mmCIF file of C-alpha atoms in Angstrom:
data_model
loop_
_atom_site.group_PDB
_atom_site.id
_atom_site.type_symbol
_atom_site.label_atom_id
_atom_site.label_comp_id
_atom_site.label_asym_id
_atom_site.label_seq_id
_atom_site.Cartn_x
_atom_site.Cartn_y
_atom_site.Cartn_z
ATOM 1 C CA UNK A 1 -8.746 -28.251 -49.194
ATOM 2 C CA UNK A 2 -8.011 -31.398 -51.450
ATOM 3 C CA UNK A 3 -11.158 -33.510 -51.652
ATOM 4 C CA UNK A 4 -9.340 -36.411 -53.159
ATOM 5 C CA UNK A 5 -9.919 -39.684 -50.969
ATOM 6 C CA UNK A 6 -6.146 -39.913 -50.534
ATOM 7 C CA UNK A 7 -5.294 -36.409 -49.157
ATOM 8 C CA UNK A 8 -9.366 -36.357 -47.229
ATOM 9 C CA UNK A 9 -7.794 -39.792 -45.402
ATOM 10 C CA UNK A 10 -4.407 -38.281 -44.872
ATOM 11 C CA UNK A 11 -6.370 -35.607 -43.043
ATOM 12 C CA UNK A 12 -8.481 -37.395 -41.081
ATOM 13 C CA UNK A 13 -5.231 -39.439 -39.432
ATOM 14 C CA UNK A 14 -3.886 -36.252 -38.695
ATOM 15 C CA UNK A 15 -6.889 -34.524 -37.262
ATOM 16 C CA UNK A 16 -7.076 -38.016 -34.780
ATOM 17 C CA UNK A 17 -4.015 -37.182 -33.496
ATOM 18 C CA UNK A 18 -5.120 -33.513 -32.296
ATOM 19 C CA UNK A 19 -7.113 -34.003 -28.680
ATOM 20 C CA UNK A 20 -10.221 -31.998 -29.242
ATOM 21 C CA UNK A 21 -10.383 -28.944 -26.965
ATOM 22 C CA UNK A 22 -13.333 -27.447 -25.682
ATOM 23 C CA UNK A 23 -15.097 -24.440 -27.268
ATOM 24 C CA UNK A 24 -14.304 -21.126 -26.075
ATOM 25 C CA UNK A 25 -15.805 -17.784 -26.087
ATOM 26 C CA UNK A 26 -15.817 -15.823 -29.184
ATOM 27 C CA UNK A 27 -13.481 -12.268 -29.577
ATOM 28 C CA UNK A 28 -14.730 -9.342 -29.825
ATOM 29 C CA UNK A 29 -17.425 -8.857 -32.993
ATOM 30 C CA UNK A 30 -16.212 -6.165 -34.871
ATOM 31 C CA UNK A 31 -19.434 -5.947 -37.362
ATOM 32 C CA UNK A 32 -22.211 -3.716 -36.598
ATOM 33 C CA UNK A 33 -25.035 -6.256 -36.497
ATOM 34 C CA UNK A 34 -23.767 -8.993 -34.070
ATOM 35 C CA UNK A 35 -24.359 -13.165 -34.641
ATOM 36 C CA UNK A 36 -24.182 -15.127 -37.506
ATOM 37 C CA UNK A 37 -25.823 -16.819 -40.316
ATOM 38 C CA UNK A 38 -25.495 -20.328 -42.492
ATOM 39 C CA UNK A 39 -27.244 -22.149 -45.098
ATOM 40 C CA UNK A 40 -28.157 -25.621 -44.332
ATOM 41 C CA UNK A 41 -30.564 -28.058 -45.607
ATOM 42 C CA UNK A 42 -34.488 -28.384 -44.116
ATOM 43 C CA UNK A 43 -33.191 -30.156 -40.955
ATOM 44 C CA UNK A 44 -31.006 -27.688 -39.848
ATOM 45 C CA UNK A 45 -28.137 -29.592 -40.469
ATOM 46 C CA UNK A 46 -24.728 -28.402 -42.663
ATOM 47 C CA UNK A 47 -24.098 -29.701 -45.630
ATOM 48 C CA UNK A 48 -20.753 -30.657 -46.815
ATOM 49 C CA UNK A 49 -18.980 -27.301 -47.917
ATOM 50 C CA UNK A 50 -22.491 -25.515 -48.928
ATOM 51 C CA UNK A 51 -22.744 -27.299 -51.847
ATOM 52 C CA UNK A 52 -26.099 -28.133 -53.221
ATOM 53 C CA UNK A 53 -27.876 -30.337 -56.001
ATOM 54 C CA UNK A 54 -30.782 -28.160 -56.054
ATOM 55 C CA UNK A 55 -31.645 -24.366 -55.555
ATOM 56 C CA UNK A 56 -34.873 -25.317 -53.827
ATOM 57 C CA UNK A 57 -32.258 -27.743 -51.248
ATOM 58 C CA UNK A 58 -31.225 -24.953 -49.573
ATOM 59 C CA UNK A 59 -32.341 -23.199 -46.265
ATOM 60 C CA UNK A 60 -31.308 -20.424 -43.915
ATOM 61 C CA UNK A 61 -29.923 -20.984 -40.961
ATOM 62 C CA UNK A 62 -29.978 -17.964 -37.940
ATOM 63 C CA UNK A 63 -26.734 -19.439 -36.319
ATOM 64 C CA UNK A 64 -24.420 -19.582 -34.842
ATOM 65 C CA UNK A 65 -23.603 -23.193 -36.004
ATOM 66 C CA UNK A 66 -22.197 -26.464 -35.064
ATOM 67 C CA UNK A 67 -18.909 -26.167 -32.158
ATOM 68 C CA UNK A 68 -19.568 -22.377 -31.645
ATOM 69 C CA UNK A 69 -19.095 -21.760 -27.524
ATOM 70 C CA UNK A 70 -21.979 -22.041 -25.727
ATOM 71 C CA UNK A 71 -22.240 -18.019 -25.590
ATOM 72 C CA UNK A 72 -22.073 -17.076 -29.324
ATOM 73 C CA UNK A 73 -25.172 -15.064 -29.751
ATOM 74 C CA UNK A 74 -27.389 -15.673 -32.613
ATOM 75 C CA UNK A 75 -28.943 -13.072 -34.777
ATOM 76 C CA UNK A 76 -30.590 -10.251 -32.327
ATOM 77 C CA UNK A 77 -33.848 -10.582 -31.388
ATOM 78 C CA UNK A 78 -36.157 -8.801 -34.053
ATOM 79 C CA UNK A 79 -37.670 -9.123 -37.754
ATOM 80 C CA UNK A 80 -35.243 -9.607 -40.923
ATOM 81 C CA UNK A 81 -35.185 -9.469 -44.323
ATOM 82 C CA UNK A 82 -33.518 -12.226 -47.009
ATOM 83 C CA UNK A 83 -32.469 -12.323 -50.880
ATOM 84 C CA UNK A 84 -30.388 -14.154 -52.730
ATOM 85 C CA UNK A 85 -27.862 -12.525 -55.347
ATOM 86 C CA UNK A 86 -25.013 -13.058 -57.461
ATOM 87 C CA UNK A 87 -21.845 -13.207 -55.401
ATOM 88 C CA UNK A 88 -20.917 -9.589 -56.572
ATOM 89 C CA UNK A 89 -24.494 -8.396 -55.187
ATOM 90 C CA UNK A 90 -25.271 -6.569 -58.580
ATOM 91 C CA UNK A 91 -27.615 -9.286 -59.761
ATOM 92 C CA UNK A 92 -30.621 -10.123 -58.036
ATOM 93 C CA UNK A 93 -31.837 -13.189 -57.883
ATOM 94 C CA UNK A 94 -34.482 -13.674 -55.151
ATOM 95 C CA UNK A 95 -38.022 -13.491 -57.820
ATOM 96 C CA UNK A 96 -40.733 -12.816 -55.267
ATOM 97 C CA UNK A 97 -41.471 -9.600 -53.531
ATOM 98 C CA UNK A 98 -39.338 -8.276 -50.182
ATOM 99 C CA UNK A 99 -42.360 -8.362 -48.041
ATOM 100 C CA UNK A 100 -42.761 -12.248 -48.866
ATOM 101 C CA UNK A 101 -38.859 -13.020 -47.740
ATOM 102 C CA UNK A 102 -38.988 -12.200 -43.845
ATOM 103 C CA UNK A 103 -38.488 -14.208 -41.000
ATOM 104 C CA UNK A 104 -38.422 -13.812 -37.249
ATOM 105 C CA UNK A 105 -35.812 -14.230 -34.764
ATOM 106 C CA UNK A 106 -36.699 -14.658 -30.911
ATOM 107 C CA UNK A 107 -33.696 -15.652 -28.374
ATOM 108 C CA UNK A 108 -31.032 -16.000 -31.139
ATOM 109 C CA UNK A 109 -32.864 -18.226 -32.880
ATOM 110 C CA UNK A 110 -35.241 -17.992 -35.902
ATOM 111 C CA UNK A 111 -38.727 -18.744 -35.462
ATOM 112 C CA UNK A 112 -40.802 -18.333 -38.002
ATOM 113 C CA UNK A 113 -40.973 -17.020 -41.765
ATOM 114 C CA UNK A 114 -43.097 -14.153 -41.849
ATOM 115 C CA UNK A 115 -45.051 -11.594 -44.099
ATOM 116 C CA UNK A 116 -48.122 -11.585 -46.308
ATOM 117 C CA UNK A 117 -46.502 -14.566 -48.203
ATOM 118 C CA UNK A 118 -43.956 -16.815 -46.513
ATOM 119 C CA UNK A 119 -41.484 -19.245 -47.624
ATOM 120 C CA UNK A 120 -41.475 -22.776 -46.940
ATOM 121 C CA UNK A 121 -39.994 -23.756 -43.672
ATOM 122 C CA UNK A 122 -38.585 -26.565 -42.091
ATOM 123 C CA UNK A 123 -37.544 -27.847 -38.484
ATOM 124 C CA UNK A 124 -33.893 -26.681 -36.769
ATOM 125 C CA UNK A 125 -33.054 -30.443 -35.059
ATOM 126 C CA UNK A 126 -30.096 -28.456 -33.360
ATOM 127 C CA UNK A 127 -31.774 -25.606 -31.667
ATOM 128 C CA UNK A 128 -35.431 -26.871 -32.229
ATOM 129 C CA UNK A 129 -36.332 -23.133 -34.585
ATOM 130 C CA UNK A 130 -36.862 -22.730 -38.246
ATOM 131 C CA UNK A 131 -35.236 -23.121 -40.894
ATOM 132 C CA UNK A 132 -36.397 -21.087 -43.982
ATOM 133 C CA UNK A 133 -36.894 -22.064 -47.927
ATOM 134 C CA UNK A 134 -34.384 -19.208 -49.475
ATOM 135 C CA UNK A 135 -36.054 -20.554 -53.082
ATOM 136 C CA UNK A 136 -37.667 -18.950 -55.297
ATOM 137 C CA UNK A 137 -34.579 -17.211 -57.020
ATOM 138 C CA UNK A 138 -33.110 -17.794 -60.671
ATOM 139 C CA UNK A 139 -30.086 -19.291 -61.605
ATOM 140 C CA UNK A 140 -26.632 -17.407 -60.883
ATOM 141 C CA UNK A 141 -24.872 -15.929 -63.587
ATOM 142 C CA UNK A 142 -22.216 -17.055 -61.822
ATOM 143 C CA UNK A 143 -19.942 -19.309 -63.487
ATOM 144 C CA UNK A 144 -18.326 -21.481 -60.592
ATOM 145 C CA UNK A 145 -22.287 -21.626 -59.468
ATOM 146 C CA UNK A 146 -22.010 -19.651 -56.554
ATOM 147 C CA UNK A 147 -24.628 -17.970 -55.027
ATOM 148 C CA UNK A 148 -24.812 -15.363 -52.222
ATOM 149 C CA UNK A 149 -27.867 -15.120 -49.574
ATOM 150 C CA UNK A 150 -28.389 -11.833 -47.637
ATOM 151 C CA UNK A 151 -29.831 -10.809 -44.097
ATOM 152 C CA UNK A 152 -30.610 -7.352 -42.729
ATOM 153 C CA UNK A 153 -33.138 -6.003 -40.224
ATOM 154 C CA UNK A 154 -35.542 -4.593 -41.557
ATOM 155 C CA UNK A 155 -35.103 -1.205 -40.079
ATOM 156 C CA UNK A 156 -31.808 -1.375 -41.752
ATOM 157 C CA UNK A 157 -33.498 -1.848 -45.520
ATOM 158 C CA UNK A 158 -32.402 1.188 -47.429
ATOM 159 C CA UNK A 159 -32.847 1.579 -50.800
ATOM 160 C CA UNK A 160 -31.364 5.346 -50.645
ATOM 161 C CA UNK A 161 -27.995 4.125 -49.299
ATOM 162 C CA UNK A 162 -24.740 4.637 -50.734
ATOM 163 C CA UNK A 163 -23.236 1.282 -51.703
ATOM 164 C CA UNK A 164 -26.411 -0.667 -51.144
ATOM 165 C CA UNK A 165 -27.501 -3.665 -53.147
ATOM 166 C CA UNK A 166 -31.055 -3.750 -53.890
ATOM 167 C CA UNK A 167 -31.360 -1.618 -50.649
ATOM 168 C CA UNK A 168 -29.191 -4.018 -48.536
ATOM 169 C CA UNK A 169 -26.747 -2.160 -46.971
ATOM 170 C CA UNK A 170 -23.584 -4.330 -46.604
ATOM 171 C CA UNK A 171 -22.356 -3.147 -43.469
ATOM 172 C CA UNK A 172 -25.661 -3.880 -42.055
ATOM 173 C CA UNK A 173 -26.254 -7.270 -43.305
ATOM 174 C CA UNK A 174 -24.923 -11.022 -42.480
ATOM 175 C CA UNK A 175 -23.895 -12.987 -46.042
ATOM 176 C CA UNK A 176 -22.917 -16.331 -46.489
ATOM 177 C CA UNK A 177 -22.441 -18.363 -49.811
ATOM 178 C CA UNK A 178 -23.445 -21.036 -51.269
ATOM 179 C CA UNK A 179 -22.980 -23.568 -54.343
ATOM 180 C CA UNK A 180 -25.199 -25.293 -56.397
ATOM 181 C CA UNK A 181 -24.232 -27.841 -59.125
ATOM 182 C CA UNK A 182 -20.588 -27.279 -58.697
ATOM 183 C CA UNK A 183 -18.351 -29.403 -56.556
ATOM 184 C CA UNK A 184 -14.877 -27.098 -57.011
ATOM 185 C CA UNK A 185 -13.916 -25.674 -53.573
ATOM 186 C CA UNK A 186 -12.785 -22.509 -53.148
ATOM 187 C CA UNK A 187 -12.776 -21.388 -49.872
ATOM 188 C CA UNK A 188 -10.571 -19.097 -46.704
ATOM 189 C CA UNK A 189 -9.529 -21.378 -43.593
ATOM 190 C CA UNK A 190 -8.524 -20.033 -40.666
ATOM 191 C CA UNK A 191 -6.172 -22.490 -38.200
ATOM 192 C CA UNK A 192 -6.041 -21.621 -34.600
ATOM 193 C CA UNK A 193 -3.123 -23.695 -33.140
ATOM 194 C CA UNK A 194 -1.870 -23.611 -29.477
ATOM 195 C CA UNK A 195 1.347 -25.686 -28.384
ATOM 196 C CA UNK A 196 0.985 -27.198 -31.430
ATOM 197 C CA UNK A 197 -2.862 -28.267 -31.339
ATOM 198 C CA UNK A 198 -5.699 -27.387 -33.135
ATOM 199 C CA UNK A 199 -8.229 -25.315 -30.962
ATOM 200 C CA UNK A 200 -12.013 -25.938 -31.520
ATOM 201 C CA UNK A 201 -14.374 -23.120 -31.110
ATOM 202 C CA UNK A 202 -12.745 -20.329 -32.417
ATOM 203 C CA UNK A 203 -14.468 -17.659 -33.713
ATOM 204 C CA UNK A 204 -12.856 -15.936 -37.310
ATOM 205 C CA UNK A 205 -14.852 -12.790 -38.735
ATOM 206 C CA UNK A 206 -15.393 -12.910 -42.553
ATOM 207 C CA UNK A 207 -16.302 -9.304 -44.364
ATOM 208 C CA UNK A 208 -17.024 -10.337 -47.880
ATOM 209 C CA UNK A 209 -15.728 -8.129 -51.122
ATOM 210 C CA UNK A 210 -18.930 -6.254 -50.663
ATOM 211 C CA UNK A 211 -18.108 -5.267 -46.969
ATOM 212 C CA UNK A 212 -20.959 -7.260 -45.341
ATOM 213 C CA UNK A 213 -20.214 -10.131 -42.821
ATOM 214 C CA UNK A 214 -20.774 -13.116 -41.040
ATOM 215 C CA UNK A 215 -18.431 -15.464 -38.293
ATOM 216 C CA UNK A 216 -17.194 -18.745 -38.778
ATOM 217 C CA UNK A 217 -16.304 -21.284 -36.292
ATOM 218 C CA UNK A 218 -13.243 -23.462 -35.930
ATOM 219 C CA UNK A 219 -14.911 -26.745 -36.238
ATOM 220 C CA UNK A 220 -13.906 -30.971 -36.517
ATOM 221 C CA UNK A 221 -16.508 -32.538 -38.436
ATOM 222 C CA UNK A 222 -14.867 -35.549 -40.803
ATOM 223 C CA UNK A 223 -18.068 -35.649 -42.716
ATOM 224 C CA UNK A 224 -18.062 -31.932 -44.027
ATOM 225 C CA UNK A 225 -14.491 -31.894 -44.583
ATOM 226 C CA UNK A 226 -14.365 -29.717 -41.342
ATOM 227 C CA UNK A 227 -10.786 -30.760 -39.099
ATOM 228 C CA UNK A 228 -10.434 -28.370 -37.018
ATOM 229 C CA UNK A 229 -10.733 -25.234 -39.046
ATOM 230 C CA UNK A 230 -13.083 -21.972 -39.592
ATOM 231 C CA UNK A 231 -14.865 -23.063 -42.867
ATOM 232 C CA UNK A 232 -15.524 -19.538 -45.053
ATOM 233 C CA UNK A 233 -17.000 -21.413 -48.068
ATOM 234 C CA UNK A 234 -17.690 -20.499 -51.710
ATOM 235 C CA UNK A 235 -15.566 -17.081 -51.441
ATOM 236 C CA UNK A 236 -16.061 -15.030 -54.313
ATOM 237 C CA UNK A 237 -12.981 -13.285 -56.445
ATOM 238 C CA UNK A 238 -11.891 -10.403 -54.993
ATOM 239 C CA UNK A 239 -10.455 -8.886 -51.411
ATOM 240 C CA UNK A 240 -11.834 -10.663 -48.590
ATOM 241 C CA UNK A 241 -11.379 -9.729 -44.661
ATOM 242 C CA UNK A 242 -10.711 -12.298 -42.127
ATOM 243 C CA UNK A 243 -10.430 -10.780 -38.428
ATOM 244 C CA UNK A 244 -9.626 -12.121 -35.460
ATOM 245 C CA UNK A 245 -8.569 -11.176 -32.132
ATOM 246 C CA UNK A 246 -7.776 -12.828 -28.461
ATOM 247 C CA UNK A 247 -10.494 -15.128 -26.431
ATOM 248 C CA UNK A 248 -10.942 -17.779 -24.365
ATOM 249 C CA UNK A 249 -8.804 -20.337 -24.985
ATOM 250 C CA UNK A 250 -6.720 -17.883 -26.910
ATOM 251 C CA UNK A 251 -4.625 -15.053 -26.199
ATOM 252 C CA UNK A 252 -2.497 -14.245 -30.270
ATOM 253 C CA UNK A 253 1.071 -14.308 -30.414
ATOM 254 C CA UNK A 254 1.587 -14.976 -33.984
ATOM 255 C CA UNK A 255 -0.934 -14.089 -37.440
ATOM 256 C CA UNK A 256 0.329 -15.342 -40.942
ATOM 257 C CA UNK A 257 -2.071 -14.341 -43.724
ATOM 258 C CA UNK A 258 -2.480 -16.548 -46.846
ATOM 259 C CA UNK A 259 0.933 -15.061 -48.739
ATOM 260 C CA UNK A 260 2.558 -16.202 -46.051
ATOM 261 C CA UNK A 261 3.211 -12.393 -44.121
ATOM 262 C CA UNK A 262 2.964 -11.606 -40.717
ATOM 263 C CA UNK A 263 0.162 -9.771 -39.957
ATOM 264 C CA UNK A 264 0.427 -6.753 -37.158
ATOM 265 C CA UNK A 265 -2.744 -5.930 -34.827
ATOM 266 C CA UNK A 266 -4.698 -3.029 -34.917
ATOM 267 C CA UNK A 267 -4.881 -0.181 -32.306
ATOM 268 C CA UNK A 268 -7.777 -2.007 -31.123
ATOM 269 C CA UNK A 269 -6.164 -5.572 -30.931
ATOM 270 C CA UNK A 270 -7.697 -6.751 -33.618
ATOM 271 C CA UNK A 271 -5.929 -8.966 -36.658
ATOM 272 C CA UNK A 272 -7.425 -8.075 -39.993
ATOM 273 C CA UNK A 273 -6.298 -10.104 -42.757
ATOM 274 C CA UNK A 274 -6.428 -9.232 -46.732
ATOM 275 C CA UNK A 275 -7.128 -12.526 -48.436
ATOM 276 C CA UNK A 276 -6.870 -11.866 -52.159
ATOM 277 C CA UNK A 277 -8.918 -14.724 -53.999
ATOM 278 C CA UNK A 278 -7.813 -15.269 -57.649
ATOM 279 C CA UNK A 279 -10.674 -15.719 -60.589
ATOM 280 C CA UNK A 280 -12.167 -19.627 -60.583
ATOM 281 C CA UNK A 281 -10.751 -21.767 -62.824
ATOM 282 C CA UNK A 282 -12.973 -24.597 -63.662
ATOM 283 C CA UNK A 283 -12.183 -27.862 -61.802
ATOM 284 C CA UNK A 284 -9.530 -26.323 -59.592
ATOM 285 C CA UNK A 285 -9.765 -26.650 -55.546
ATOM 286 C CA UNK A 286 -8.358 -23.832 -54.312
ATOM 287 C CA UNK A 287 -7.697 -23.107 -50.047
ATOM 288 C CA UNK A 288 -6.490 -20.122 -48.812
ATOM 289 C CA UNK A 289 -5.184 -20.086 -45.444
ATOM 290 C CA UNK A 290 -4.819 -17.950 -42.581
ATOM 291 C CA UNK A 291 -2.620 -19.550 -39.882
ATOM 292 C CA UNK A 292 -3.351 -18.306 -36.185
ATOM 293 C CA UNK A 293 -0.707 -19.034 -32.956
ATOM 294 C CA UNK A 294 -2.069 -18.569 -30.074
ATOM 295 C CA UNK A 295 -0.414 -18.558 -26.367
#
C-alpha cells in the first residue's frame, strides 16, 4: 500500500467506517508443520511492515500474532532450529554455528533460546515468552534489503534433502521476511470482505517461492499500516502462494487473485492463489492484492 500521508489518511477514514468484527477461527492449515512465525522487535511487539534500522533490531517471534482467533495454534510444542538467508535461500547469512541458533517452544509459545551458545533474548509483552536475537548474520546481497529468517524442527534438519537450503527443508520450515534499511514496500494483501465489511481475524496461508510457509492474519492496526488486511510483507520476486479456504466467520463465495481472475477451489476446498511478484524497482511501493468474498 501507498505510505504517503495523504493516501495512509484516506485509509484510515475508510477503515473507521468498517465496524470491527470479531476474530474467527482459522481454515484448515494446509502446510505440514502447523502455526506460525513473525519477526518483531525485543518486546514482542510488530513493527511497522518488518522494516528495520538495524540487523541486530530484529527478533523472532513463535506466533501466531496480533488479532489471530483465540485458537490459532502457535508453533508445536518441541525444539527448533533458525537462520537467516537471502530471500532466494541460496545465500546464507546466519555466521554462527546451527547448534548456537535453537530455541524452545512449550504451549505454542517460545520459551527459551537454547544450545551450547544462545542468542540474546528478550521478553514477549503479548504472550509473556521469548523473543529471540536472530543477529549475528551478514548483510543481504539483496538489493531491496530484504532478508529471509527460517524455522524447522530439528528432527526435520536435513542436509541430504532434495531442494533443501543449508539443510532446511522448505516444506518443513515456517519463513517470514524482513527489511532492513529500506523503506519500499512490496508486499501480498489478502481482503476478506462480507456484506461489504472487512472481516478481522482471518487467516491467509503464504508458501514463499521456495515452497516453505507461514499464516498471516487479517488485522486493523493504524500504526503498522495494518486496516483490515493479511499483511505478507517483504515478498521476494518470483511465484508466491496465497491459500485460503472457509472458517468461522467465513464461508467463500467469490476469490479474485491479484490479475484480477477468478480463482476456482480445489478438490479439497481450498483457494490457492499464484501471485506473480515483478523484480524491485528502487523507490517503488508495490501491493498485490488478493480480494476474498465471503457469505
Amino acid at each position: 500500500m501507498s505510505r504517503t500521508p495523504l493516501v495512509a489518511a484516506a485509509l484510515v477514514s475508510m477503515a473507521a467506517l468498517l465496524v470491527t468484527s470479531q476474530p474467527s477461527s482459522a481454515a484448515p492449515d494446509p502446510a505440514p508443520v502447523s502455526g506460525a512465525i513473525f519477526t518483531s522487535d525485543s518486546s514482542g511487539e510488530p513493527v511497522n511492515l518488518n522494516h528495520y534500522a538495524s540487523k541486530r533490531d530484529v527478533y523472532l517471534n513463535g506466533g501466531p500474532g496480533i488479532n489471530a482467533p483465540d485458537d490459532a495454534a502457535g508453533l508445536p510444542d518441541g525444539t527448533y532450529y533458525f537462520q537467516v538467508t537471502d530471500p532466494s535461500g541460496r545465500t546464507l547469512l546466519s555466521t554462527d554455528p546451527i547448534e548456537c541458533r535453537q530455541f524452545t517452544v512449550v504451549g505454542g509459545v517460545i520459551q527459551d533460546a537454547t544450545g551450547p551458545c544462545p542468542h540474546v533474548t528478550g521478553e514477549d509483552g503479548e504472550d509473556g515468552g521469548a523473543t529471540v536475537q536472530l543477529f549475528p548474520y551478514d548483510d543481504t546481497p539483496n538489493n531491496g534489503g530484504v532478508y529471509k529468517v527460517w524455522v524447522t524442527p530439528i528432527g526435520s534438519y536435513d542436509c541430504t534433502a532434495q531442494g533443501n537450503k543449508h539443510c532446511f527443508v522448505p516444506r518443513q520450515s515456517k519463513t517470514d521476511n524482513f527489511k532492513v534499511l529500506e523503506d519500499a514496500t512490496v508486499e501480498i494483501d489478502a481482503r476478506f470482505w462480507k456484506n461489504g465489511v472487512a472481516q478481522l481475524g482471518m487467516a491467509a496461508y503464504w508458501t514463499d517461492t521456495n515452497g516453505a510457509s507461514n499464516v498471516k492474519y487479517s488485522e486493523y492496526a493504524p500504526e503498522l499500516l495494518a486496516f483490515r488486511e493479511a499483511h505478507i510483507e517483504a515478498v521476494e520476486p518470483g511465484t508466491h502462494v496465497v491459500t485460503v479456504g472457509d472458517q468461522d466467520g467465513c464461508t467463500i463465495s467469490k476469490v479474485r487473485g491479484a490479475r484480477g481472475e477468478n480463482v476456482r477451489p480445489g478438490r479439497d476446498g481450498l483457494y490457492r492463489v499464484a501471485v506473480d511478484v515483478a523484480v524491485w524497482r528502487a523507490g517503488a511501493d508495490v501491493t498485490y492484492r488478493v480480494e476474498v468474498t465471503c457469505r
